[in-house]
Short mmCIF file of C-alpha atoms in Angstrom, two decimals:
data_model
loop_
_atom_site.label_atom_id
_atom_site.label_comp_id
_atom_site.label_asym_id
_atom_site.label_seq_id
_atom_site.Cartn_x
_atom_site.Cartn_y
_atom_site.Cartn_z
CA UNK V 1 -49.95 44.03 -81.99
CA UNK V 2 -47.84 42.45 -84.13
CA UNK V 3 -47.10 38.42 -84.35
CA UNK V 4 -43.57 37.81 -82.58
CA UNK V 5 -41.30 36.86 -85.44
CA UNK V 6 -40.46 33.38 -87.47
CA UNK V 7 -37.80 30.88 -86.35
CA UNK V 8 -34.90 32.93 -87.98
CA UNK V 9 -31.33 30.74 -88.25
CA UNK V 10 -27.69 32.07 -89.46
CA UNK V 11 -27.17 31.60 -92.76
CA UNK V 12 -24.69 28.99 -91.79
CA UNK V 13 -27.58 27.09 -90.03
CA UNK V 14 -30.83 27.32 -91.59
CA UNK V 15 -33.36 24.46 -91.04
CA UNK V 16 -33.21 21.74 -93.48
CA UNK V 17 -36.78 21.25 -95.89
CA UNK V 18 -36.93 18.00 -94.11
CA UNK V 19 -37.12 18.99 -90.64
CA UNK V 20 -39.37 21.45 -91.60
CA UNK V 21 -41.65 19.07 -92.95
CA UNK V 22 -40.82 16.18 -90.33
CA UNK V 23 -41.66 19.12 -88.03
CA UNK V 24 -44.67 21.07 -89.27
CA UNK V 25 -46.85 17.92 -89.03
CA UNK V 26 -50.14 17.62 -86.92
CA UNK V 27 -51.16 14.64 -85.37
CA UNK V 28 -53.94 13.12 -83.70
CA UNK V 29 -53.06 12.20 -80.87
CA UNK V 30 -53.42 15.52 -78.73
CA UNK V 31 -49.92 16.24 -77.90
CA UNK V 32 -49.12 18.67 -80.79
CA UNK V 33 -48.16 15.56 -82.82
CA UNK V 34 -45.84 13.72 -81.05
CA UNK V 35 -47.72 10.41 -80.06
CA UNK V 36 -47.34 7.93 -76.64
CA UNK V 37 -43.63 7.28 -77.44
CA UNK V 38 -42.63 5.70 -73.92
CA UNK V 39 -44.94 3.85 -71.33
CA UNK V 40 -44.09 2.40 -68.00
CA UNK V 41 -46.69 1.42 -65.10
CA UNK V 42 -45.00 1.65 -62.09
CA UNK V 43 -41.16 3.32 -61.00
CA UNK V 44 -38.89 1.05 -62.12
CA UNK V 45 -39.81 -1.20 -64.49
CA UNK V 46 -38.81 -1.09 -68.14
CA UNK V 47 -40.43 1.22 -70.53
CA UNK V 48 -42.93 -0.25 -72.65
CA UNK V 49 -41.73 1.64 -75.93
CA UNK V 50 -43.44 2.19 -79.52
CA UNK V 51 -41.90 3.39 -82.08
CA UNK V 52 -42.16 6.69 -83.59
CA UNK V 53 -44.80 6.56 -86.64
CA UNK V 54 -45.10 9.43 -89.81
CA UNK V 55 -46.80 12.10 -87.56
CA UNK V 56 -44.59 12.20 -84.47
CA UNK V 57 -43.26 15.29 -84.60
CA UNK V 58 -40.37 17.36 -82.57
CA UNK V 59 -42.18 20.47 -83.21
CA UNK V 60 -45.81 21.70 -83.70
CA UNK V 61 -48.00 24.53 -85.76
CA UNK V 62 -47.03 27.38 -84.35
CA UNK V 63 -49.24 29.09 -81.71
CA UNK V 64 -51.28 32.26 -81.52
CA UNK V 65 -50.09 35.20 -79.37
CA UNK V 66 -53.06 36.80 -77.23
CA UNK V 67 -53.22 40.53 -77.14
CA UNK V 68 -51.69 42.61 -74.61
CA UNK V 69 -52.49 45.38 -72.78
CA UNK V 70 -50.55 47.28 -70.71
CA UNK V 71 -50.08 50.48 -69.03
CA UNK V 72 -47.11 52.86 -70.19
CA UNK V 73 -44.23 52.85 -68.17
CA UNK V 74 -45.00 50.42 -65.45
CA UNK V 75 -43.17 50.05 -62.13
CA UNK V 76 -40.68 46.52 -63.22
CA UNK V 77 -40.14 44.40 -59.38
CA UNK V 78 -38.19 40.92 -60.51
CA UNK V 79 -37.43 39.12 -57.10
CA UNK V 80 -34.61 36.49 -58.26
CA UNK V 81 -33.89 33.57 -55.10
CA UNK V 82 -30.71 31.19 -55.03
CA UNK V 83 -30.93 27.53 -55.86
CA UNK V 84 -34.80 27.51 -55.19
CA UNK V 85 -36.18 24.16 -56.91
CA UNK V 86 -39.88 23.96 -58.40
CA UNK V 87 -40.91 21.45 -55.80
CA UNK V 88 -39.85 24.06 -52.71
CA UNK V 89 -42.81 26.42 -53.87
CA UNK V 90 -45.43 23.84 -52.43
CA UNK V 91 -43.99 25.39 -49.13
CA UNK V 92 -44.87 28.98 -49.58
CA UNK V 93 -47.71 29.58 -49.16
CA UNK V 94 -47.73 33.88 -49.46
CA UNK V 95 -46.18 33.35 -52.83
CA UNK V 96 -48.79 31.45 -54.10
CA UNK V 97 -51.68 34.23 -52.56
CA UNK V 98 -49.92 37.04 -53.66
CA UNK V 99 -48.45 35.95 -56.76
CA UNK V 100 -49.37 32.93 -58.11
CA UNK V 101 -53.05 33.09 -57.18
CA UNK V 102 -53.44 37.24 -58.67
CA UNK V 103 -50.54 36.93 -61.59
CA UNK V 104 -49.58 33.67 -64.03
CA UNK V 105 -47.71 30.57 -63.14
CA UNK V 106 -44.69 29.64 -65.67
CA UNK V 107 -44.67 26.02 -65.45
CA UNK V 108 -41.92 26.03 -67.97
CA UNK V 109 -39.85 27.99 -66.77
CA UNK V 110 -36.48 27.55 -67.42
CA UNK V 111 -32.43 28.01 -67.02
CA UNK V 112 -30.47 27.21 -70.17
CA UNK V 113 -27.40 27.53 -67.72
CA UNK V 114 -28.59 26.37 -64.58
CA UNK V 115 -25.81 27.64 -62.36
CA UNK V 116 -25.43 31.21 -60.42
CA UNK V 117 -23.37 34.03 -62.34
CA UNK V 118 -24.63 32.81 -66.11
CA UNK V 119 -27.98 32.58 -65.18
CA UNK V 120 -27.93 35.90 -63.36
CA UNK V 121 -25.92 37.46 -66.18
CA UNK V 122 -28.65 36.88 -68.78
CA UNK V 123 -31.34 38.12 -66.84
CA UNK V 124 -29.58 41.34 -67.18
CA UNK V 125 -28.79 41.09 -70.58
CA UNK V 126 -31.03 39.14 -72.38
CA UNK V 127 -28.32 36.50 -73.72
CA UNK V 128 -27.87 33.12 -73.07
CA UNK V 129 -24.51 32.31 -71.72
CA UNK V 130 -22.08 31.63 -74.71
CA UNK V 131 -23.22 35.25 -75.84
CA UNK V 132 -22.67 37.52 -72.52
CA UNK V 133 -19.35 35.28 -72.01
CA UNK V 134 -19.68 34.92 -68.18
CA UNK V 135 -20.62 30.99 -68.53
CA UNK V 136 -19.46 29.82 -64.79
CA UNK V 137 -18.95 30.95 -61.46
CA UNK V 138 -15.03 31.21 -61.80
CA UNK V 139 -11.61 30.66 -63.80
CA UNK V 140 -11.38 31.61 -66.95
CA UNK V 141 -15.37 32.24 -68.10
CA UNK V 142 -16.36 32.63 -64.61
CA UNK V 143 -17.73 35.08 -62.07
CA UNK V 144 -18.04 38.78 -62.27
CA UNK V 145 -14.22 39.68 -63.66
CA UNK V 146 -15.91 37.76 -66.96
CA UNK V 147 -19.06 39.76 -67.36
CA UNK V 148 -19.13 42.68 -69.40
CA UNK V 149 -21.44 45.52 -67.49
CA UNK V 150 -21.79 47.61 -70.19
CA UNK V 151 -24.79 47.94 -71.80
CA UNK V 152 -26.94 45.61 -69.96
CA UNK V 153 -30.69 46.07 -69.62
CA UNK V 154 -30.80 48.41 -66.49
CA UNK V 155 -28.66 51.26 -68.79
CA UNK V 156 -31.71 50.52 -71.66
CA UNK V 157 -34.49 51.13 -68.79
CA UNK V 158 -32.48 54.71 -67.43
CA UNK V 159 -32.22 56.22 -71.21
CA UNK V 160 -36.24 55.23 -71.39
CA UNK V 161 -36.51 57.54 -68.02
CA UNK V 162 -36.25 54.78 -65.00
CA UNK V 163 -34.95 54.85 -61.76
CA UNK V 164 -33.34 51.55 -61.66
CA UNK V 165 -31.98 49.78 -57.92
CA UNK V 166 -30.61 46.88 -57.18
CA UNK V 167 -30.15 45.27 -53.73
CA UNK V 168 -28.81 41.85 -52.47
CA UNK V 169 -26.47 38.79 -54.48
CA UNK V 170 -25.00 40.00 -57.70
CA UNK V 171 -22.17 38.19 -59.59
CA UNK V 172 -19.66 35.74 -57.78
CA UNK V 173 -16.47 37.36 -57.51
CA UNK V 174 -17.64 41.11 -56.32
CA UNK V 175 -15.38 41.04 -53.81
CA UNK V 176 -14.22 43.98 -51.74
CA UNK V 177 -11.41 44.52 -54.23
CA UNK V 178 -14.51 45.55 -57.10
CA UNK V 179 -16.56 47.80 -55.08
CA UNK V 180 -14.98 51.22 -56.41
CA UNK V 181 -16.39 50.35 -59.83
CA UNK V 182 -20.38 50.27 -59.99
CA UNK V 183 -21.70 48.64 -62.81
CA UNK V 184 -23.00 51.48 -65.05
CA UNK V 185 -27.31 51.73 -65.11
CA UNK V 186 -27.79 51.82 -61.58
CA UNK V 187 -29.57 54.73 -59.63
CA UNK V 188 -29.59 52.93 -56.53
CA UNK V 189 -26.71 50.10 -55.60
CA UNK V 190 -26.76 47.87 -52.59
CA UNK V 191 -25.47 44.77 -53.45
CA UNK V 192 -23.65 42.13 -51.13
CA UNK V 193 -20.12 42.39 -50.95
CA UNK V 194 -17.80 39.19 -51.00
CA UNK V 195 -18.24 36.29 -48.94
CA UNK V 196 -20.43 37.97 -46.61
CA UNK V 197 -22.64 37.18 -49.32
CA UNK V 198 -23.53 34.14 -47.61
CA UNK V 199 -23.07 35.31 -44.00
CA UNK V 200 -26.76 34.81 -43.58
CA UNK V 201 -26.77 36.58 -39.81
CA UNK V 202 -23.80 39.01 -40.47
CA UNK V 203 -24.08 39.74 -44.10
CA UNK V 204 -22.52 43.19 -45.60
CA UNK V 205 -23.82 45.77 -48.13
CA UNK V 206 -22.20 48.37 -50.30
CA UNK V 207 -24.42 51.24 -49.40
CA UNK V 208 -23.18 55.06 -51.14
CA UNK V 209 -19.98 53.66 -51.95
CA UNK V 210 -19.20 52.19 -48.61
CA UNK V 211 -19.46 48.70 -46.99
CA UNK V 212 -21.63 48.56 -44.03
CA UNK V 213 -22.01 45.37 -41.56
CA UNK V 214 -24.98 44.60 -40.52
CA UNK V 215 -26.26 41.99 -37.33
CA UNK V 216 -30.00 41.35 -38.94
CA UNK V 217 -30.68 38.08 -41.06
CA UNK V 218 -29.69 38.49 -44.83
CA UNK V 219 -33.64 37.64 -46.13
CA UNK V 220 -34.83 40.53 -43.43
CA UNK V 221 -32.32 43.23 -44.62
CA UNK V 222 -33.09 42.54 -48.03
CA UNK V 223 -36.26 42.94 -47.47
CA UNK V 224 -36.17 45.71 -44.87
CA UNK V 225 -34.42 47.78 -47.68
CA UNK V 226 -35.74 47.11 -50.77
CA UNK V 227 -39.45 47.82 -49.01
CA UNK V 228 -37.99 51.17 -47.61
CA UNK V 229 -36.81 51.46 -51.59
CA UNK V 230 -40.24 51.01 -52.47
CA UNK V 231 -42.09 53.35 -50.12
CA UNK V 232 -39.44 55.84 -50.70
CA UNK V 233 -40.36 56.35 -54.47
CA UNK V 234 -44.06 56.76 -53.58
CA UNK V 235 -43.63 59.25 -50.89
CA UNK V 236 -40.61 60.74 -53.12
CA UNK V 237 -38.19 60.47 -50.29
CA UNK V 238 -34.34 60.28 -49.44
CA UNK V 239 -34.05 61.85 -53.06
CA UNK V 240 -36.39 59.89 -54.77
CA UNK V 241 -38.02 60.84 -57.99
CA UNK V 242 -41.56 60.23 -57.22
CA UNK V 243 -42.70 61.03 -60.96
CA UNK V 244 -40.42 58.24 -62.69
CA UNK V 245 -41.10 54.79 -63.14
CA UNK V 246 -38.81 52.02 -61.14
CA UNK V 247 -37.04 48.86 -61.63
CA UNK V 248 -35.94 46.92 -58.59
CA UNK V 249 -33.90 43.42 -58.54
CA UNK V 250 -34.09 42.09 -55.21
CA UNK V 251 -31.54 39.39 -54.83
CA UNK V 252 -32.51 37.30 -51.88
CA UNK V 253 -29.63 34.41 -51.21
CA UNK V 254 -31.63 31.71 -49.79
CA UNK V 255 -31.77 29.04 -49.81
CA UNK V 256 -28.39 28.69 -51.17
CA UNK V 257 -25.75 27.04 -48.86
CA UNK V 258 -24.21 29.42 -46.54
CA UNK V 259 -22.68 29.99 -43.12
CA UNK V 260 -22.32 30.18 -39.57
CA UNK V 261 -22.71 26.95 -39.40
CA UNK V 262 -24.75 24.91 -36.55
CA UNK V 263 -23.36 22.12 -34.26
CA UNK V 264 -25.83 19.57 -36.01
CA UNK V 265 -25.15 20.15 -39.35
CA UNK V 266 -24.19 17.27 -41.60
CA UNK V 267 -20.78 16.40 -42.47
CA UNK V 268 -19.69 16.77 -46.33
CA UNK V 269 -22.94 18.26 -47.24
CA UNK V 270 -23.53 21.97 -47.39
CA UNK V 271 -26.56 23.26 -46.07
CA UNK V 272 -28.15 27.56 -45.94
CA UNK V 273 -28.82 29.13 -42.63
CA UNK V 274 -33.31 29.57 -41.73
CA UNK V 275 -34.01 32.70 -40.18
CA UNK V 276 -33.90 31.58 -36.08
CA UNK V 277 -37.42 31.90 -35.67
CA UNK V 278 -38.27 28.66 -38.77
CA UNK V 279 -35.74 26.40 -37.21
CA UNK V 280 -36.53 22.86 -37.21
CA UNK V 281 -40.17 23.81 -38.08
CA UNK V 282 -39.80 21.67 -41.04
CA UNK V 283 -37.94 18.85 -39.08
CA UNK V 284 -39.88 15.88 -40.01
CA UNK V 285 -39.99 16.57 -43.47
CA UNK V 286 -38.72 13.68 -45.79
CA UNK V 287 -36.86 13.76 -48.87
CA UNK V 288 -39.15 12.89 -51.88
CA UNK V 289 -39.55 9.28 -52.84
CA UNK V 290 -40.06 9.68 -56.45
CA UNK V 291 -38.50 7.28 -59.05
CA UNK V 292 -35.25 9.57 -59.93
CA UNK V 293 -34.44 9.76 -56.29
CA UNK V 294 -30.94 7.84 -55.40
CA UNK V 295 -31.84 6.57 -59.08
CA UNK V 296 -30.84 2.73 -58.98
CA UNK V 297 -29.80 2.28 -62.48
CA UNK V 298 -28.12 4.81 -63.61
CA UNK V 299 -25.99 3.27 -66.21
CA UNK V 300 -27.69 5.15 -69.35
CA UNK V 301 -26.62 8.18 -68.20
CA UNK V 302 -22.56 8.30 -68.84
CA UNK V 303 -22.14 12.14 -69.01
CA UNK V 304 -23.09 13.02 -65.42
CA UNK V 305 -20.78 9.55 -64.24
CA UNK V 306 -18.28 11.43 -62.35
CA UNK V 307 -20.96 13.80 -60.98
CA UNK V 308 -23.14 11.29 -59.26
CA UNK V 309 -22.49 10.30 -55.93
CA UNK V 310 -23.47 6.86 -53.72
CA UNK V 311 -25.82 7.62 -50.76
CA UNK V 312 -25.22 5.61 -47.49
CA UNK V 313 -28.30 6.35 -44.99
CA UNK V 314 -25.93 8.06 -43.18
CA UNK V 315 -25.46 10.57 -46.07
CA UNK V 316 -29.23 10.44 -47.19
CA UNK V 317 -29.91 11.86 -43.52
CA UNK V 318 -27.68 14.61 -44.18
CA UNK V 319 -29.27 15.13 -47.82
CA UNK V 320 -32.45 14.97 -45.50
CA UNK V 321 -31.05 17.97 -43.35
CA UNK V 322 -29.98 19.63 -45.99
CA UNK V 323 -33.52 19.64 -47.72
CA UNK V 324 -35.27 20.67 -44.29
CA UNK V 325 -33.17 23.63 -43.79
CA UNK V 326 -33.75 25.24 -47.28
CA UNK V 327 -37.32 24.93 -46.97
CA UNK V 328 -37.25 26.93 -43.66
CA UNK V 329 -34.58 29.15 -45.36
CA UNK V 330 -37.36 30.21 -47.75
CA UNK V 331 -40.12 30.67 -45.47
CA UNK V 332 -37.86 34.01 -44.48
CA UNK V 333 -38.40 34.38 -48.32
CA UNK V 334 -41.96 34.24 -48.44
CA UNK V 335 -43.11 36.08 -46.14
CA UNK V 336 -40.68 38.86 -47.48
CA UNK V 337 -42.81 38.35 -50.70
CA UNK V 338 -45.75 39.08 -48.85
CA UNK V 339 -44.18 42.20 -47.31
CA UNK V 340 -43.21 43.84 -50.59
CA UNK V 341 -46.92 43.41 -51.86
CA UNK V 342 -48.06 44.69 -49.33
CA UNK V 343 -45.84 47.70 -49.49
CA UNK V 344 -47.57 48.04 -53.11
CA UNK V 345 -50.38 48.10 -51.91
CA UNK V 346 -50.35 50.53 -49.61
CA UNK V 347 -48.03 53.20 -51.61
CA UNK V 348 -50.64 52.73 -54.18
CA UNK V 349 -48.29 51.59 -56.96
CA UNK V 350 -49.62 47.92 -56.97
CA UNK V 351 -51.65 48.22 -59.53
CA UNK V 352 -48.89 49.46 -62.01
CA UNK V 353 -46.26 47.05 -61.27
CA UNK V 354 -45.26 43.81 -63.24
CA UNK V 355 -43.82 41.31 -60.53
CA UNK V 356 -41.46 38.68 -61.45
CA UNK V 357 -40.54 35.90 -58.42
CA UNK V 358 -38.10 33.46 -59.61
CA UNK V 359 -34.75 31.53 -59.29
CA UNK V 360 -31.49 31.68 -60.92
CA UNK V 361 -31.19 27.61 -61.33
CA UNK V 362 -33.06 24.67 -59.53
CA UNK V 363 -31.35 22.15 -57.40
CA UNK V 364 -30.36 18.53 -57.24
CA UNK V 365 -30.77 16.83 -53.63
CA UNK V 366 -30.42 13.40 -54.58
CA UNK V 367 -32.14 13.13 -57.51
CA UNK V 368 -30.28 11.23 -60.00
CA UNK V 369 -27.89 10.95 -57.17
CA UNK V 370 -26.81 14.43 -57.54
CA UNK V 371 -26.34 17.04 -55.02
CA UNK V 372 -26.36 20.60 -56.93
CA UNK V 373 -27.18 22.64 -59.72
CA UNK V 374 -25.48 22.69 -63.34
CA UNK V 375 -26.86 19.40 -65.02
CA UNK V 376 -29.81 19.15 -67.92
CA UNK V 377 -32.19 17.07 -66.09
CA UNK V 378 -35.10 19.03 -65.12
CA UNK V 379 -34.60 19.64 -61.53
CA UNK V 380 -32.14 22.27 -62.32
CA UNK V 381 -32.88 23.63 -65.48
CA UNK V 382 -36.82 23.78 -64.73
CA UNK V 383 -36.45 27.01 -62.96
CA UNK V 384 -39.56 28.22 -60.50
CA UNK V 385 -41.37 31.70 -62.19
CA UNK V 386 -44.57 33.53 -61.56
CA UNK V 387 -46.00 37.05 -62.67
CA UNK V 388 -48.46 39.66 -61.65
CA UNK V 389 -49.32 42.56 -62.87
CA UNK V 390 -51.69 44.50 -65.11
CA UNK V 391 -53.73 43.13 -67.88
CA UNK V 392 -52.30 39.63 -66.73
CA UNK V 393 -54.96 36.94 -66.36
CA UNK V 394 -55.39 35.98 -62.77
CA UNK V 395 -54.58 32.56 -60.95
CA UNK V 396 -54.01 30.85 -64.76
CA UNK V 397 -51.02 28.59 -65.39
CA UNK V 398 -49.36 28.97 -69.06
CA UNK V 399 -47.19 26.15 -70.44
CA UNK V 400 -45.43 28.70 -72.64
CA UNK V 401 -41.66 28.06 -72.00
CA UNK V 402 -39.87 30.89 -70.53
CA UNK V 403 -36.05 31.03 -69.85
CA UNK V 404 -34.44 34.46 -67.99
CA UNK V 405 -33.02 35.43 -71.06
CA UNK V 406 -36.40 36.41 -72.01
CA UNK V 407 -36.95 38.70 -69.20
CA UNK V 408 -34.63 41.23 -70.21
CA UNK V 409 -36.42 41.95 -73.92
CA UNK V 410 -39.70 41.76 -71.92
CA UNK V 411 -39.41 44.23 -69.33
CA UNK V 412 -37.71 46.22 -72.24
CA UNK V 413 -40.93 46.41 -74.50
CA UNK V 414 -42.67 47.33 -70.86
CA UNK V 415 -41.00 50.28 -70.32
CA UNK V 416 -40.33 51.11 -73.79
CA UNK V 417 -36.90 50.68 -74.06
CA UNK V 418 -34.81 49.62 -76.37
CA UNK V 419 -31.93 46.76 -75.56
CA UNK V 420 -28.47 48.33 -76.48
CA UNK V 421 -27.38 44.23 -77.03
CA UNK V 422 -29.18 42.14 -79.67
CA UNK V 423 -31.26 39.97 -77.48
CA UNK V 424 -31.47 35.91 -77.64
CA UNK V 425 -34.48 36.15 -75.60
CA UNK V 426 -37.48 37.44 -76.34
CA UNK V 427 -40.61 39.10 -74.84
CA UNK V 428 -43.01 36.86 -73.56
CA UNK V 429 -46.54 39.20 -72.97
CA UNK V 430 -48.04 37.87 -75.98
CA UNK V 431 -47.29 34.64 -74.70
CA UNK V 432 -48.71 34.08 -71.54
CA UNK V 433 -52.16 33.57 -72.42
CA UNK V 434 -51.97 31.93 -75.51
CA UNK V 435 -51.60 28.53 -76.90
CA UNK V 436 -48.19 27.66 -76.93
CA UNK V 437 -46.41 24.75 -74.92
CA UNK V 438 -43.43 24.42 -76.95
CA UNK V 439 -40.25 26.09 -78.66
CA UNK V 440 -36.42 25.39 -79.24
CA UNK V 441 -34.26 26.35 -76.21
CA UNK V 442 -30.51 25.81 -76.46
CA UNK V 443 -29.37 24.56 -73.15
CA UNK V 444 -25.12 24.03 -72.02
CA UNK V 445 -23.19 23.82 -69.25
CA UNK V 446 -19.37 24.55 -68.52
CA UNK V 447 -16.79 23.51 -65.36
CA UNK V 448 -17.44 24.97 -62.59
CA UNK V 449 -13.83 25.89 -61.92
CA UNK V 450 -13.29 27.80 -65.21
CA UNK V 451 -13.33 26.83 -69.19
CA UNK V 452 -14.63 28.15 -72.70
CA UNK V 453 -15.51 24.19 -73.81
CA UNK V 454 -19.03 23.40 -72.50
CA UNK V 455 -19.20 19.63 -71.06
CA UNK V 456 -22.56 19.65 -72.36
CA UNK V 457 -24.97 21.34 -75.23
CA UNK V 458 -28.23 20.54 -76.49
CA UNK V 459 -32.11 21.67 -77.04
CA UNK V 460 -34.89 21.20 -74.88
CA UNK V 461 -38.41 21.38 -77.08
CA UNK V 462 -41.22 20.85 -74.89
CA UNK V 463 -41.28 17.38 -73.54
CA UNK V 464 -37.82 16.58 -75.88
CA UNK V 465 -34.52 17.08 -73.92
CA UNK V 466 -31.62 16.11 -76.40
CA UNK V 467 -27.87 16.39 -74.92
CA UNK V 468 -24.75 15.75 -76.55
CA UNK V 469 -21.29 15.97 -74.42
CA UNK V 470 -17.72 16.25 -75.60
CA UNK V 471 -17.21 13.16 -76.92
CA UNK V 472 -20.32 12.91 -78.79
CA UNK V 473 -22.26 10.66 -76.36
CA UNK V 474 -26.33 11.80 -76.00
CA UNK V 475 -28.88 11.42 -73.85
CA UNK V 476 -32.17 12.03 -75.06
CA UNK V 477 -35.55 12.10 -72.51
CA UNK V 478 -39.31 12.66 -73.45
CA UNK V 479 -40.88 13.69 -70.25
CA UNK V 480 -44.40 13.39 -71.20
CA UNK V 481 -44.20 9.97 -70.47
CA UNK V 482 -41.44 9.90 -68.57
CA UNK V 483 -41.17 12.60 -66.37
CA UNK V 484 -38.48 11.72 -64.15
CA UNK V 485 -36.33 11.48 -67.17
CA UNK V 486 -35.11 7.42 -65.91
CA UNK V 487 -34.82 6.50 -69.56
CA UNK V 488 -32.33 7.69 -71.96
CA UNK V 489 -33.82 6.89 -75.24
CA UNK V 490 -30.59 7.90 -77.34
CA UNK V 491 -29.60 4.84 -78.30
CA UNK V 492 -32.64 3.05 -79.33
CA UNK V 493 -32.92 2.38 -83.13
CA UNK V 494 -37.15 3.09 -82.62
CA UNK V 495 -36.04 6.97 -82.08
CA UNK V 496 -33.87 7.28 -85.13
CA UNK V 497 -35.94 10.10 -86.55
CA UNK V 498 -36.54 11.93 -83.57
CA UNK V 499 -32.88 11.81 -82.89
CA UNK V 500 -32.23 13.55 -86.12
CA UNK V 501 -35.16 16.22 -86.02
CA UNK V 502 -33.18 17.47 -82.36
CA UNK V 503 -29.69 16.86 -83.59
CA UNK V 504 -30.47 19.09 -86.87
CA UNK V 505 -31.83 21.78 -84.18
CA UNK V 506 -29.39 21.41 -81.91
CA UNK V 507 -26.75 21.73 -84.88
CA UNK V 508 -28.20 24.88 -86.11
CA UNK V 509 -28.57 26.54 -82.66
CA UNK V 510 -26.03 25.91 -80.38
CA UNK V 511 -24.57 29.07 -81.96
CA UNK V 512 -27.17 31.25 -82.52
CA UNK V 513 -26.98 34.56 -81.50
CA UNK V 514 -29.78 37.61 -81.20
CA UNK V 515 -32.06 36.96 -84.55
CA UNK V 516 -31.04 33.70 -84.95
CA UNK V 517 -31.89 32.27 -81.99
CA UNK V 518 -35.12 30.41 -82.20
CA UNK V 519 -37.95 33.05 -81.64
CA UNK V 520 -41.26 30.80 -82.38
CA UNK V 521 -43.45 29.28 -79.86
CA UNK V 522 -45.37 26.51 -80.61
CA UNK V 523 -48.75 24.54 -79.96
#
């Protein structure tokens, strides 16, 4: 297997020799050259900061990819949750048993623009939001109408001989007025429709061009539909071509907020709807007590000043209810994942199928005084990501950074397909069993109600997060020793060299496209 390409940047944005020199040296600290910059003994105390030395770097030496042996034309299954956070995964034992224990847990799964539409469009195209154009959920640049659905990954997979199937949530704004248009590239097209997407007890699906109403709990319905499609392919039933490989994208709506509302739902806080069998099963679950929860002094985080909220005891109780219902709603998804793996096993397809389980973005439930998604702290950007399949080491965890823009080129490579768009992401299969720990990842966020001017851009490089706002305000975090991102190091003069390295990378990558986006994985 050839080694993935070196970091390639546009002619107007070539890494300077001085930055490369500063970033390629190896330190003796065991952290890829990054010394112990920030230390603190207990939550809430001021950090003890050691000034960077000449050996401190942002980047590290190139990592070594692992050889990958995969079957020809495997089946490809993508299971997507909506707004599921990393910390929610501890409550999904079936996911652990049938996916994580049998495959690879990707600790650094990242959503460069952590909100619904941009993240899902990245899964379809292999491009960052800036390049696929659907940068937010509504308004200018937002929603289904802003997405060019020509030349997506499913189109390429069809050309490579695949049946392609989609069940569940598509993109915000796919309404009853849009159902006359089936995006190209789909052999089977069964999306949820309009605001019924978020009606957990009375969802609607578009089936064979007609909107159908159901009285089945949403997660159960989508599980029924997807498992039937998998079984039909094995049996050659209901028009399925049993000789063709397939790609299936299952989009569960949980734990996104929705309806119908219950009488005990908290005021002013949006909640999801668990399956009736799961309601109140986590009624004793409390909020986390980690130090970023209801952060006492967020004054160094100017970029989120207008987004953070004040949390009275009553409102905190509402957040507890929201957290409980989110975890309860994920129980049905957890069972659905186990059921799907069982269907693959019973139909003899499991050994020839790659299964990816992920979320479009993470979620804040009080962290940094936020409730929602989109912002650049790890609670929203660091997303659940797991894969099992032939040739992958079972029960392992990788530190290789993987974004939602990487799955289109990865699936295309597995399928022997050629993407019709220039992907910003890369085929990650060689890196899942490698020594990689870092990579330059551009991040960005746009206004929820529309607008083409991002309100933040930045880069993540391993433990470093560097962010710039519209007015030049900046934030800098080092999660190796400040995992809760409590301390903004941007203004500390002792970080001048590190800040310059990251600023250079930010300037050189914020408008990257295709092969000019960072390709290198590093130790």
